[in-house]
Amino acid sequence: MNSCYNQLKSNKRIQKLHRILPDLKKRYPIKYLGIFGSYVRDEQTPDSDFDVLIDFNKPISLLDFAGLELELSDTLSVKVDLVSKTSLKSIIGKRIMDEVVEL
């Protein structure tokens, strides 16, 4: 967990995601999970989604991926945008990797 996380841990959604991560890892082959976007920059508004970057130890089905995204949205009470680390493109991917905070 990097030091930037310490500055973010007062956010209730980030706290909740951190708490449920062990259970998620039991049910999904999660290798990496991090947050990026407005919540990392402390620029979120009531209309902001919650951006989550994820990588898996092995491939999962599109149905499981969509189910995980929906589960996170329901649990965190905010629209979650779940982004696969393997799907990142060069320019936007670099920007995401520069600001992502691993949980």
Short mmCIF file of N, CA and C in Angstrom, two decimals, residues 1-5 32-41 51-54 92-103:
data_model
loop_
_atom_site.label_atom_id
_atom_site.label_comp_id
_atom_site.label_asym_id
_atom_site.label_seq_id
_atom_site.Cartn_x
_atom_site.Cartn_y
_atom_site.Cartn_z
N MET A 1 0.85 -1.16 0.00
CA MET A 1 0.00 0.00 0.00
C MET A 1 0.90 1.23 0.00
N ASN A 2 0.73 2.11 -0.95
CA ASN A 2 1.63 3.25 -0.99
C ASN A 2 1.18 4.36 -0.06
N SER A 3 2.05 5.34 0.16
CA SER A 3 1.79 6.38 1.14
C SER A 3 0.61 7.26 0.76
N CYS A 4 0.30 7.38 -0.51
CA CYS A 4 -0.84 8.17 -0.94
C CYS A 4 -2.13 7.60 -0.36
N TYR A 5 -2.18 6.28 -0.17
CA TYR A 5 -3.37 5.66 0.40
C TYR A 5 -3.66 6.23 1.79
N TYR A 32 -4.51 -7.51 -8.57
CA TYR A 32 -4.23 -6.10 -8.33
C TYR A 32 -5.55 -5.34 -8.34
N LEU A 33 -5.71 -4.42 -7.40
CA LEU A 33 -6.87 -3.54 -7.38
C LEU A 33 -6.42 -2.18 -6.90
N GLY A 34 -6.75 -1.16 -7.65
CA GLY A 34 -6.39 0.20 -7.29
C GLY A 34 -7.48 1.17 -7.70
N ILE A 35 -7.41 2.35 -7.18
CA ILE A 35 -8.37 3.39 -7.55
C ILE A 35 -7.63 4.52 -8.24
N PHE A 36 -8.36 5.22 -9.11
CA PHE A 36 -7.79 6.36 -9.81
C PHE A 36 -8.93 7.33 -10.09
N GLY A 37 -8.61 8.45 -10.68
CA GLY A 37 -9.65 9.41 -11.05
C GLY A 37 -9.95 10.41 -9.95
N SER A 38 -11.18 10.89 -9.97
CA SER A 38 -11.56 12.01 -9.09
C SER A 38 -11.41 11.69 -7.61
N TYR A 39 -11.62 10.44 -7.20
CA TYR A 39 -11.47 10.11 -5.78
C TYR A 39 -10.02 10.18 -5.33
N VAL A 40 -9.10 9.85 -6.19
CA VAL A 40 -7.67 9.95 -5.86
C VAL A 40 -7.24 11.42 -5.81
N ARG A 41 -7.78 12.19 -6.74
CA ARG A 41 -7.41 13.62 -6.81
C ARG A 41 -8.21 14.47 -5.83
N ASP A 51 -13.65 5.13 -9.97
CA ASP A 51 -12.82 4.43 -10.94
C ASP A 51 -11.92 3.41 -10.26
N VAL A 52 -12.03 2.16 -10.70
CA VAL A 52 -11.27 1.06 -10.12
C VAL A 52 -10.49 0.36 -11.23
N LEU A 53 -9.18 0.23 -11.03
CA LEU A 53 -8.32 -0.50 -11.95
C LEU A 53 -8.08 -1.88 -11.36
N ILE A 54 -8.23 -2.90 -12.19
CA ILE A 54 -8.14 -4.27 -11.69
C ILE A 54 -7.32 -5.14 -12.63
N ILE A 92 -3.80 7.22 -22.42
CA ILE A 92 -4.68 7.26 -21.25
C ILE A 92 -4.22 6.27 -20.19
N GLY A 93 -3.66 5.15 -20.61
CA GLY A 93 -3.14 4.17 -19.67
C GLY A 93 -2.01 4.72 -18.83
N LYS A 94 -1.14 5.50 -19.45
CA LYS A 94 -0.03 6.12 -18.72
C LYS A 94 -0.57 7.09 -17.67
N ARG A 95 -1.57 7.88 -18.05
CA ARG A 95 -2.15 8.83 -17.10
C ARG A 95 -2.78 8.09 -15.92
N ILE A 96 -3.49 7.02 -16.20
CA ILE A 96 -4.11 6.24 -15.13
C ILE A 96 -3.03 5.64 -14.23
N MET A 97 -2.01 5.04 -14.82
CA MET A 97 -0.95 4.42 -14.02
C MET A 97 -0.18 5.44 -13.19
N ASP A 98 -0.10 6.68 -13.67
CA ASP A 98 0.59 7.73 -12.92
C ASP A 98 -0.16 8.12 -11.65
N GLU A 99 -1.49 7.96 -11.64
CA GLU A 99 -2.25 8.41 -10.48
C GLU A 99 -2.90 7.29 -9.67
N VAL A 100 -2.86 6.07 -10.16
CA VAL A 100 -3.55 4.98 -9.46
C VAL A 100 -2.92 4.74 -8.09
N VAL A 101 -3.79 4.41 -7.13
CA VAL A 101 -3.36 4.07 -5.78
C VAL A 101 -3.82 2.64 -5.51
N GLU A 102 -2.86 1.76 -5.30
CA GLU A 102 -3.18 0.35 -5.05
C GLU A 102 -3.73 0.17 -3.65
N LEU A 103 -4.75 -0.68 -3.53
CA LEU A 103 -5.29 -1.01 -2.21
C LEU A 103 -4.72 -2.33 -1.74
#
